[in-house]
mmCIF file of C-alpha atoms in Angstrom:
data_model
loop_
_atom_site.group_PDB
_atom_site.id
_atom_site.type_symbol
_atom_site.label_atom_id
_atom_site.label_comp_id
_atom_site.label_asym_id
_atom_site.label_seq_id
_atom_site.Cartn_x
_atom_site.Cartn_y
_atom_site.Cartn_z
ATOM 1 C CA UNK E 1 -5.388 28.152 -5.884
ATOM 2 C CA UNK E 2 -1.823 28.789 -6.404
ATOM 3 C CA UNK E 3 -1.506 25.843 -9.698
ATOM 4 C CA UNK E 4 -3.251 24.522 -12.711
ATOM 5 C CA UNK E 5 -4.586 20.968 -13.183
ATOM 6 C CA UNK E 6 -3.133 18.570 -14.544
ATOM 7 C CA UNK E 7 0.212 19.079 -12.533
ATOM 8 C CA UNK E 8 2.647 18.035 -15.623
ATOM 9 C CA UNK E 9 4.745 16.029 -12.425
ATOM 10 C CA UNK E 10 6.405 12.914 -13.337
ATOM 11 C CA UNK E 11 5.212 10.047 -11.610
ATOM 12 C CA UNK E 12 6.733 7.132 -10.352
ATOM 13 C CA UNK E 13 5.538 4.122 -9.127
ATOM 14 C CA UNK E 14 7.117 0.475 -8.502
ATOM 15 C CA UNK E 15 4.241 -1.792 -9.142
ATOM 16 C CA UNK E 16 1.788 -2.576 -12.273
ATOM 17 C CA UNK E 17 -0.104 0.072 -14.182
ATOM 18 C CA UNK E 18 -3.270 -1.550 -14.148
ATOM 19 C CA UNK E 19 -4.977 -4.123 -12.049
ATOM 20 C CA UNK E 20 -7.935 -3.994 -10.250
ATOM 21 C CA UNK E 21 -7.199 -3.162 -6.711
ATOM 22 C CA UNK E 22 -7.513 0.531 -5.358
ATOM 23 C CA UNK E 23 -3.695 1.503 -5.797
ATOM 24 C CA UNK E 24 -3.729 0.366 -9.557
ATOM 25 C CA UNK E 25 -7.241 2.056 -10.425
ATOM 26 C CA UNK E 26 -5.738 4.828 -8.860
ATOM 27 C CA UNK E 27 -2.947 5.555 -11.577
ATOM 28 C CA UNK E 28 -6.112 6.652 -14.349
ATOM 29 C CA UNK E 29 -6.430 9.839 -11.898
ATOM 30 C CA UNK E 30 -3.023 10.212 -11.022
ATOM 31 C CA UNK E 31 -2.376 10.740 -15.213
ATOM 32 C CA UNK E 32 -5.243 12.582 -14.843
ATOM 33 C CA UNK E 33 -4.487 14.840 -12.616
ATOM 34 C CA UNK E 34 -0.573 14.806 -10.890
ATOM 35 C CA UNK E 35 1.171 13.555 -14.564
ATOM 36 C CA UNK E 36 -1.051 15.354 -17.009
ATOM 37 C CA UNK E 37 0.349 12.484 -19.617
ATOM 38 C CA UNK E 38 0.986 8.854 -19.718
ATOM 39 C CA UNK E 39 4.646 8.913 -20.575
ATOM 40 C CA UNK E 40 5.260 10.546 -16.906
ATOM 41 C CA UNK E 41 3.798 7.873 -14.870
ATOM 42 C CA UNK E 42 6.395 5.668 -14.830
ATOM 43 C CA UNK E 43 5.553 2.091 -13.683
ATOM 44 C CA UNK E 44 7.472 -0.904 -13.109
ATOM 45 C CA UNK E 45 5.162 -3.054 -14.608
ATOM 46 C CA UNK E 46 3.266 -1.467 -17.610
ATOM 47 C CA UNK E 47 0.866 -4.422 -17.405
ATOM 48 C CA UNK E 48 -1.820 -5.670 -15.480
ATOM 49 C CA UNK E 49 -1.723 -7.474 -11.676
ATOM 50 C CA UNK E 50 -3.421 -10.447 -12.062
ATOM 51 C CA UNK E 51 -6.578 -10.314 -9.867
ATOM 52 C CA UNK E 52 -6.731 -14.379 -10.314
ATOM 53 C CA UNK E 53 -3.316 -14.634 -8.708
ATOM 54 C CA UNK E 54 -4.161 -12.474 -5.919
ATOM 55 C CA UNK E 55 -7.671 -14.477 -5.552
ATOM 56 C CA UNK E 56 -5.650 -17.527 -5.381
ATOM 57 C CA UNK E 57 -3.375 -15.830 -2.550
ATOM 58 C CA UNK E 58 -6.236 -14.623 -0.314
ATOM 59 C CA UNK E 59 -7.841 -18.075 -0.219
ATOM 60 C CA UNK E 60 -4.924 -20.248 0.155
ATOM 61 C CA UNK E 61 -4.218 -17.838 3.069
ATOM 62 C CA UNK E 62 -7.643 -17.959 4.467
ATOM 63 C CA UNK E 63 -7.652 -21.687 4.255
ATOM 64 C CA UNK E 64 -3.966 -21.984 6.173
ATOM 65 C CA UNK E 65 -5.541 -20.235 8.829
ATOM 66 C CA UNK E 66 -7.604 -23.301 9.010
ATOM 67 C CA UNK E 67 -5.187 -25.675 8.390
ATOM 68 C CA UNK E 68 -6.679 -26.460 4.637
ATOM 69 C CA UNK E 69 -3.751 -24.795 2.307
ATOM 70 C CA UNK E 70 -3.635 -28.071 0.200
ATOM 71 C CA UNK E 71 -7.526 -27.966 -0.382
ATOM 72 C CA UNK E 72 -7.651 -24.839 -2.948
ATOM 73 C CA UNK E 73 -8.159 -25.790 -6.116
ATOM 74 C CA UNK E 74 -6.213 -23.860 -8.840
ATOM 75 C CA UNK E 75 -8.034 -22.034 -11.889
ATOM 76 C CA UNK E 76 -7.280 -24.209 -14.907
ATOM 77 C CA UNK E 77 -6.835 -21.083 -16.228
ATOM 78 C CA UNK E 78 -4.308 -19.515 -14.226
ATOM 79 C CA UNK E 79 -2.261 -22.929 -14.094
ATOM 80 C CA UNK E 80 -1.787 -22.408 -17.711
ATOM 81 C CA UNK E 81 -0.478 -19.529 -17.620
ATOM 82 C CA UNK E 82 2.095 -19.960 -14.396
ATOM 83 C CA UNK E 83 5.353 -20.009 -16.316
ATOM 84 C CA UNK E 84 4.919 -16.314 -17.089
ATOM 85 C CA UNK E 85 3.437 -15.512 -13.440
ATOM 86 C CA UNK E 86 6.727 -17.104 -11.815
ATOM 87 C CA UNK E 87 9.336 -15.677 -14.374
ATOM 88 C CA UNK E 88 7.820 -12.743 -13.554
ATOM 89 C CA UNK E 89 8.462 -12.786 -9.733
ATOM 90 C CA UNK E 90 11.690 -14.360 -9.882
ATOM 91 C CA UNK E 91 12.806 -11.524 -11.692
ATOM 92 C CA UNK E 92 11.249 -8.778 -9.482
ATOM 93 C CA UNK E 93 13.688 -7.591 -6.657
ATOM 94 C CA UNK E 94 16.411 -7.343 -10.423
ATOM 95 C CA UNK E 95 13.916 -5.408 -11.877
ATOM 96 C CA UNK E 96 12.718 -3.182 -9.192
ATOM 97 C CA UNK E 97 16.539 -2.413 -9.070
ATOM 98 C CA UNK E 98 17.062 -1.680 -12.465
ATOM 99 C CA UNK E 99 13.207 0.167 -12.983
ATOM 100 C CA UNK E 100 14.686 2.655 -10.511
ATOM 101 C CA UNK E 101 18.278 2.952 -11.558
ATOM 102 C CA UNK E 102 17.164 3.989 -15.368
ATOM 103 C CA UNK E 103 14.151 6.394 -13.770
ATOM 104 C CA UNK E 104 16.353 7.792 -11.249
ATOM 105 C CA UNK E 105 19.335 8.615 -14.454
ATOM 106 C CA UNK E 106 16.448 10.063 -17.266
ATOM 107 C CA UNK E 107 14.802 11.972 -13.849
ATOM 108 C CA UNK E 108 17.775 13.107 -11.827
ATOM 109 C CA UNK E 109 17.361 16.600 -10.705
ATOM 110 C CA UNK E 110 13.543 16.924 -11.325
ATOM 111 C CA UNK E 111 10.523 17.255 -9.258
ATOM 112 C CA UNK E 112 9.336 13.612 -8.927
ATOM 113 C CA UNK E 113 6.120 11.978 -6.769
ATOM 114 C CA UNK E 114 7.246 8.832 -5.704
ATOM 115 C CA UNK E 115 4.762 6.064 -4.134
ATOM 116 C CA UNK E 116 6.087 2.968 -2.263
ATOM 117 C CA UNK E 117 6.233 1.243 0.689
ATOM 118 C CA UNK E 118 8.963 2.112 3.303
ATOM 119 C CA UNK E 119 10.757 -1.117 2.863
ATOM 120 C CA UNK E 120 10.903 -0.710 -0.767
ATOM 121 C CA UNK E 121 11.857 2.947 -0.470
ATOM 122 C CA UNK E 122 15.216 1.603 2.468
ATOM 123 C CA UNK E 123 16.621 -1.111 -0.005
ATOM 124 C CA UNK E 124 16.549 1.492 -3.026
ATOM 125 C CA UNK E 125 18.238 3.991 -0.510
ATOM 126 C CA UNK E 126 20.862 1.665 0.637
ATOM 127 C CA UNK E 127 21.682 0.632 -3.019
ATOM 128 C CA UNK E 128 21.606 3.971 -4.092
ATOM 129 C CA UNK E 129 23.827 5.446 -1.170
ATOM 130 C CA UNK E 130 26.097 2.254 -1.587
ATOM 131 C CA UNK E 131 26.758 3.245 -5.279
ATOM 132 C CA UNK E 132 27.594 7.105 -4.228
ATOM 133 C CA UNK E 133 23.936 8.487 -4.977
ATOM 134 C CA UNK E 134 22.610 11.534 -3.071
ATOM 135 C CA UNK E 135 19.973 14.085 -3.321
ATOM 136 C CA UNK E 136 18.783 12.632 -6.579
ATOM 137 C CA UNK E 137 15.516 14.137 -7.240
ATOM 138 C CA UNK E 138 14.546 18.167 -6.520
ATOM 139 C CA UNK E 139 14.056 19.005 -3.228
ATOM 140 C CA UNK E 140 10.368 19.798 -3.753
ATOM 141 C CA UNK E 141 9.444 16.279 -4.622
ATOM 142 C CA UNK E 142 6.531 14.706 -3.068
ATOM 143 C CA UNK E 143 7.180 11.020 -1.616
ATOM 144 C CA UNK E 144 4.142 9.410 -0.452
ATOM 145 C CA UNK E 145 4.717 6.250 2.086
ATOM 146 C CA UNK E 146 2.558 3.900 4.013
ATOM 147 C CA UNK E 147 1.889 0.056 4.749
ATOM 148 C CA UNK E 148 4.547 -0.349 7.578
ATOM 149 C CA UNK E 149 7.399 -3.030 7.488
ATOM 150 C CA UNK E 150 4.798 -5.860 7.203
ATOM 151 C CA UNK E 151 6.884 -8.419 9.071
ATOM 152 C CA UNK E 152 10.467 -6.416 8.453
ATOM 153 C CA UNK E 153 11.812 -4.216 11.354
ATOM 154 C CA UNK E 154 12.656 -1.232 10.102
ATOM 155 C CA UNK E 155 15.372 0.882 12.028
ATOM 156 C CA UNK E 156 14.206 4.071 13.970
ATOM 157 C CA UNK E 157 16.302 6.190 11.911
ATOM 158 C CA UNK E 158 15.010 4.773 8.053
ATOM 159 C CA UNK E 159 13.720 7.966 7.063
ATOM 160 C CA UNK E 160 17.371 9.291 7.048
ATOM 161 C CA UNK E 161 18.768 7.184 4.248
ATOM 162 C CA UNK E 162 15.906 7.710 2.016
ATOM 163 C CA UNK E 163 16.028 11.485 2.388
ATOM 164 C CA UNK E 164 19.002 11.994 1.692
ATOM 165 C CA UNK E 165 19.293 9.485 -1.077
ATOM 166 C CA UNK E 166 15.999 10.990 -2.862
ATOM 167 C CA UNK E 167 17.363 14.563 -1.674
ATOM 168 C CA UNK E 168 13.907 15.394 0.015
ATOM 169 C CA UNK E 169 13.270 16.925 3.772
ATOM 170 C CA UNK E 170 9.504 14.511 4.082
ATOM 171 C CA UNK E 171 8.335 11.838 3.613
ATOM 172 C CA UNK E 172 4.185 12.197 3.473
ATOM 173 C CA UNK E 173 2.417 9.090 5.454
ATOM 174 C CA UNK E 174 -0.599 7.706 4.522
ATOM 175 C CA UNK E 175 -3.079 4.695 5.885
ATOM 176 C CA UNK E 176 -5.528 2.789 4.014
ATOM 177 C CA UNK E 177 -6.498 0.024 1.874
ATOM 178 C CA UNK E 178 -7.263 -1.583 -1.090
ATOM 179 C CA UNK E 179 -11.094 -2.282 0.024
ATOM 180 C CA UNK E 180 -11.573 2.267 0.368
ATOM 181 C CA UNK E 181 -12.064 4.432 -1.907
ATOM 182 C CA UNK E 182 -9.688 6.805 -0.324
ATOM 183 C CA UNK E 183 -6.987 7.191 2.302
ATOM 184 C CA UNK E 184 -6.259 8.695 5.269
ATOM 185 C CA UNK E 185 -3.183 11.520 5.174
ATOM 186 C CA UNK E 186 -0.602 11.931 7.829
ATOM 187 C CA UNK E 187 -0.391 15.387 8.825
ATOM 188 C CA UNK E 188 2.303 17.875 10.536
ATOM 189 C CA UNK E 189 1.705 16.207 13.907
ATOM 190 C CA UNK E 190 1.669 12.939 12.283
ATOM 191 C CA UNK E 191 -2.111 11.752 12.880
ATOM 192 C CA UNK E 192 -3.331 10.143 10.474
ATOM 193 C CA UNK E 193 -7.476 12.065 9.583
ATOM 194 C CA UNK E 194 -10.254 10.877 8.066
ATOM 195 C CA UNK E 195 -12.128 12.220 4.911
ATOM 196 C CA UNK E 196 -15.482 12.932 5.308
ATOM 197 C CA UNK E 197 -17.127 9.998 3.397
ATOM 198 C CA UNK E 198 -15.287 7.526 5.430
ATOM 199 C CA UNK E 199 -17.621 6.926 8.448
ATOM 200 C CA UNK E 200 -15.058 5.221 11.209
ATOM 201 C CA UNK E 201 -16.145 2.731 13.605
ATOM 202 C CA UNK E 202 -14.172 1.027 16.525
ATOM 203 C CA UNK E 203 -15.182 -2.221 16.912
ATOM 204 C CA UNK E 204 -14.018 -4.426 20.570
ATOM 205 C CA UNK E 205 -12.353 -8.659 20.114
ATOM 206 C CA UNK E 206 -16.017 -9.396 19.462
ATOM 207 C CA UNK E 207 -16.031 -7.058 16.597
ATOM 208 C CA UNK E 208 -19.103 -5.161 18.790
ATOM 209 C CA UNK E 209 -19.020 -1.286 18.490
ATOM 210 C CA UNK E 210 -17.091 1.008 20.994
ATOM 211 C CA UNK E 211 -17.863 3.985 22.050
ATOM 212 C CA UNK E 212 -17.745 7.135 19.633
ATOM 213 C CA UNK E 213 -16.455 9.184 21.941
ATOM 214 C CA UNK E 214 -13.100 9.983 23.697
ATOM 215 C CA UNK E 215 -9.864 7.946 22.493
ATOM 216 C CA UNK E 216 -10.416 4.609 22.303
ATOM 217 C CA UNK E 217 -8.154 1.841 20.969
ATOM 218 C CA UNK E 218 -9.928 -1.690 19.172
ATOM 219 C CA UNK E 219 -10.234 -2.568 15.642
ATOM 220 C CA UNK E 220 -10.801 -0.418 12.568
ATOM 221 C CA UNK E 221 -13.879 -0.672 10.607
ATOM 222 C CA UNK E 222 -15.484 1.443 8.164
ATOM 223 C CA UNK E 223 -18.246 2.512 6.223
ATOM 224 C CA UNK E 224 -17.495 3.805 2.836
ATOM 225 C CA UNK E 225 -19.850 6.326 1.421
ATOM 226 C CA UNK E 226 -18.564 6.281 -2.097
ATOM 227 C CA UNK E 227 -18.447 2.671 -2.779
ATOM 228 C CA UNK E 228 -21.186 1.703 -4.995
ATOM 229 C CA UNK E 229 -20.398 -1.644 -6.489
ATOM 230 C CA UNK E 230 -20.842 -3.861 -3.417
ATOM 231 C CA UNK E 231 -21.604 -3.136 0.297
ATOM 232 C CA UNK E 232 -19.818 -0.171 1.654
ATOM 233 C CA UNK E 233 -18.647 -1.633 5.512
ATOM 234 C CA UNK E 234 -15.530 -2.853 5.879
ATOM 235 C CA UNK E 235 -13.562 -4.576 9.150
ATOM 236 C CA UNK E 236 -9.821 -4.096 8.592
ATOM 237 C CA UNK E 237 -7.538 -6.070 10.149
ATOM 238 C CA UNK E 238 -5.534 -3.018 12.099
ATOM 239 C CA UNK E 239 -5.830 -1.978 15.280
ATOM 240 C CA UNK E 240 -5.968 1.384 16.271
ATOM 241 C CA UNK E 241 -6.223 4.278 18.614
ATOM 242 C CA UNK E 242 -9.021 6.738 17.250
ATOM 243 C CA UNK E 243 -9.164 10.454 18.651
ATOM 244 C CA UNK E 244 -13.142 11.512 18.637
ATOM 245 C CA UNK E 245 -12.944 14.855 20.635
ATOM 246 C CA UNK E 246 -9.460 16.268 21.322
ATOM 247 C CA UNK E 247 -8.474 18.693 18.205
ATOM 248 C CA UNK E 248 -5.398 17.549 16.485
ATOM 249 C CA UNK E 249 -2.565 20.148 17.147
ATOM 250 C CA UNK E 250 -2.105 20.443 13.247
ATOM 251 C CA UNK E 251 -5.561 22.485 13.278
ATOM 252 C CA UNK E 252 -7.415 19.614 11.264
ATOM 253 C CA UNK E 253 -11.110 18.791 12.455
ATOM 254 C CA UNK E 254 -12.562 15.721 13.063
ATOM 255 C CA UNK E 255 -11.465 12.131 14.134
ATOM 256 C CA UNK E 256 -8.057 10.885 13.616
ATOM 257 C CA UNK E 257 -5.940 7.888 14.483
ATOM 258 C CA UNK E 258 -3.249 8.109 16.868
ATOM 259 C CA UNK E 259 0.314 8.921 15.827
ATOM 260 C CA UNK E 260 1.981 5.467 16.095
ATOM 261 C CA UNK E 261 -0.778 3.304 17.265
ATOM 262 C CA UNK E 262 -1.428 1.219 13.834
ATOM 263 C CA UNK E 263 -0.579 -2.178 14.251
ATOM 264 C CA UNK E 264 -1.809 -5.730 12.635
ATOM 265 C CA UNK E 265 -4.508 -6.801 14.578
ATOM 266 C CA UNK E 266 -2.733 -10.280 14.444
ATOM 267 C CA UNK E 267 0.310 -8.898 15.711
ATOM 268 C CA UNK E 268 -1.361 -7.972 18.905
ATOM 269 C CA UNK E 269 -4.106 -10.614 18.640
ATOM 270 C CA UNK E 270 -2.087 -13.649 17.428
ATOM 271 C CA UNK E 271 -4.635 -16.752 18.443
ATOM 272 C CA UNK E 272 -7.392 -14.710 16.454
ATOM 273 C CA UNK E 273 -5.237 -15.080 12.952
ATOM 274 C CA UNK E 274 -5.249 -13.135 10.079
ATOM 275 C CA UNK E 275 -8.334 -11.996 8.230
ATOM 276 C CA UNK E 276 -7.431 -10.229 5.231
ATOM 277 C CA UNK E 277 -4.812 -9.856 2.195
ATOM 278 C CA UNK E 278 -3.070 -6.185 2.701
ATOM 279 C CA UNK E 279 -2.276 -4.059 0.692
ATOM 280 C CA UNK E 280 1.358 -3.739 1.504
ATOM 281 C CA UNK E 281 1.718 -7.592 1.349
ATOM 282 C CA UNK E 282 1.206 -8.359 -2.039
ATOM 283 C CA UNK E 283 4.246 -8.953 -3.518
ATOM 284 C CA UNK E 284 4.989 -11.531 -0.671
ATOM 285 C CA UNK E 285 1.498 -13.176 -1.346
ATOM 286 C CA UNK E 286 1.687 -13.370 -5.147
ATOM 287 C CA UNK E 287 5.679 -15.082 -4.140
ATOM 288 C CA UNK E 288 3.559 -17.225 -1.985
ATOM 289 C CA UNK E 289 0.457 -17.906 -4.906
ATOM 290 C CA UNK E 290 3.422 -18.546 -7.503
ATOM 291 C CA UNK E 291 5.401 -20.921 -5.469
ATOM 292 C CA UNK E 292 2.001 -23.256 -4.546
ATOM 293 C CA UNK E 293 1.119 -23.100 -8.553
ATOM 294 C CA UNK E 294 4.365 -24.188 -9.463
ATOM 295 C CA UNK E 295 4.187 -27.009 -7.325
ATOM 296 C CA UNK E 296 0.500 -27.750 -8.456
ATOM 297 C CA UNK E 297 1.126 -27.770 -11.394
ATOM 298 C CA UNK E 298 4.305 -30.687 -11.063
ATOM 299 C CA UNK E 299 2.769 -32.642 -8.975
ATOM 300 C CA UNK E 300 0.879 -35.949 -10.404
#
């Protein structure tokens, strides 16, 4: 109630248009639904994300963890095709820059939604602030955040630039990942709650369930009832404080995770490693996939 579908809201997002992880499959909805038309999502990359880059990237990760990195084999395939993977992320962080400089000059003064990760959205802030730039979108925009530092401190007070560079009074929060079907949404007390065909699970060190009951802090794990194409259970590689009883203050029912208790598993868990590829990481994994074909592909 209260607007018509599709939303006719320009869209703009600073990553590929297609690609086969959730966040890219996403963007057919979002022109769907939020855009109404495909000239007003505006990507950085109106391509595809390679899925046989990030393939490469999860295993030589997984086998580091062993100590094996120099025992993945490379895709013929993809080590053909490596000088156009590496000029293309040697040219990112210019591009990302300039992607957002010409958006930001055709869309000043318009309602925008805006989807990145808060370290993205503090470097384009600083720039932008640097260069004189303030309030640049309308104040109703909708900016959409989530995925943490991922290995970058951010300062307490990073929400500050960005507002006032993008001219907006929130910032909405999300948690998820590319292995759901959906997210989880930050609300006005800053918990983050769970749709209903995400069945939670906290699992101990041992990856054994906890109890469903009370708060109780271990690892994330999921079941996802929409997922179709493969198992739907999922271990993520967060842990978490999840709230089964207490109501959230906001008024939302059901079981949420703590305001400010998402962290890396590994961070708190460093022996047990690193299980999985997030999200939020990519672009520092693909760096990483590039830089080991490039030298693959040199060496005799």
């Amino acid at each position: 109630p209260g607007f018509n579908l599709p939303m006719n809201i320009d869209c703009i997002y600073p990553a590929f248009r297609h690609g086969f992880v959730s966040h890219s499959l996403v963007n057919d909805a979002i022109v769907d639904v939020i855009s109404g038309a495909e000239e007003r999502l505006h990507c950085a990359y109106p391509g595809r994300l390679s899925a046989d880059v990030m393939l490469l990237a999860a295993r030589r990760r997984a086998m580091a963890a062993k100590g094996q990195a120099d025992s993945v084999k490379v895709d013929p395939e993809v080590e053909a095709r490596h000088a156009e993977f590496v000029a293309q992320q040697r040219q990112m962080p210019i591009h990302l820059a300039s992607f957002f400089e010409n958006v930001g000059s055709r869309l000043a003064g318009r309602r925008v939604w805006i989807l990145a990760t808060p370290t993205l959205l503090l470097s384009l802030a600083e720039k932008g602030l640097n260069r004189g730039l303030r309030q640049v979108f309308a104040a109703n925009s909708v900016i959409s955040s989530g995925g943490g530092g991922k290995g970058v401190v951010l300062p307490d007070d990073w929400q500050a630039p960005v507002k006032e560079f993008l001219g907006v009074q929130k910032i909405n929060f999300i948690y998820g990942m590319s292995e759901l079907t959906s997210v989880t949404y930050g609300c006005s007390a800053e918990n983050y709650h769970i749709p209903p065909w995400l069945i939670p699970f906290m699992l101990d060190a041992d990856n054994k369930p906890l109890p469903r009951a009370g708060r109780v802090t271990g690892r994330a794990a999921f079941y996802d009832l929409l997922t179709t194409a493969r198992w739907g259970g999922f271990v993520a590689g967060d842990e978490v404080t999840l709230e089964w009883d207490d109501p959230c203050p906001c008024g939302h029912a059901g079981p949420y995770y703590v305001k400010g208790s998402i962290h890396r598993w590994s961070e708190r868990h460093a022996s047990e490693g690193e299980e999985k590829l997030s999200c939020a990481a990519v672009p520092e994994a693909y760096a990483e996939a590039l830089d080991f074909l490039t030298d693959a592909s040199v060496s005799p």
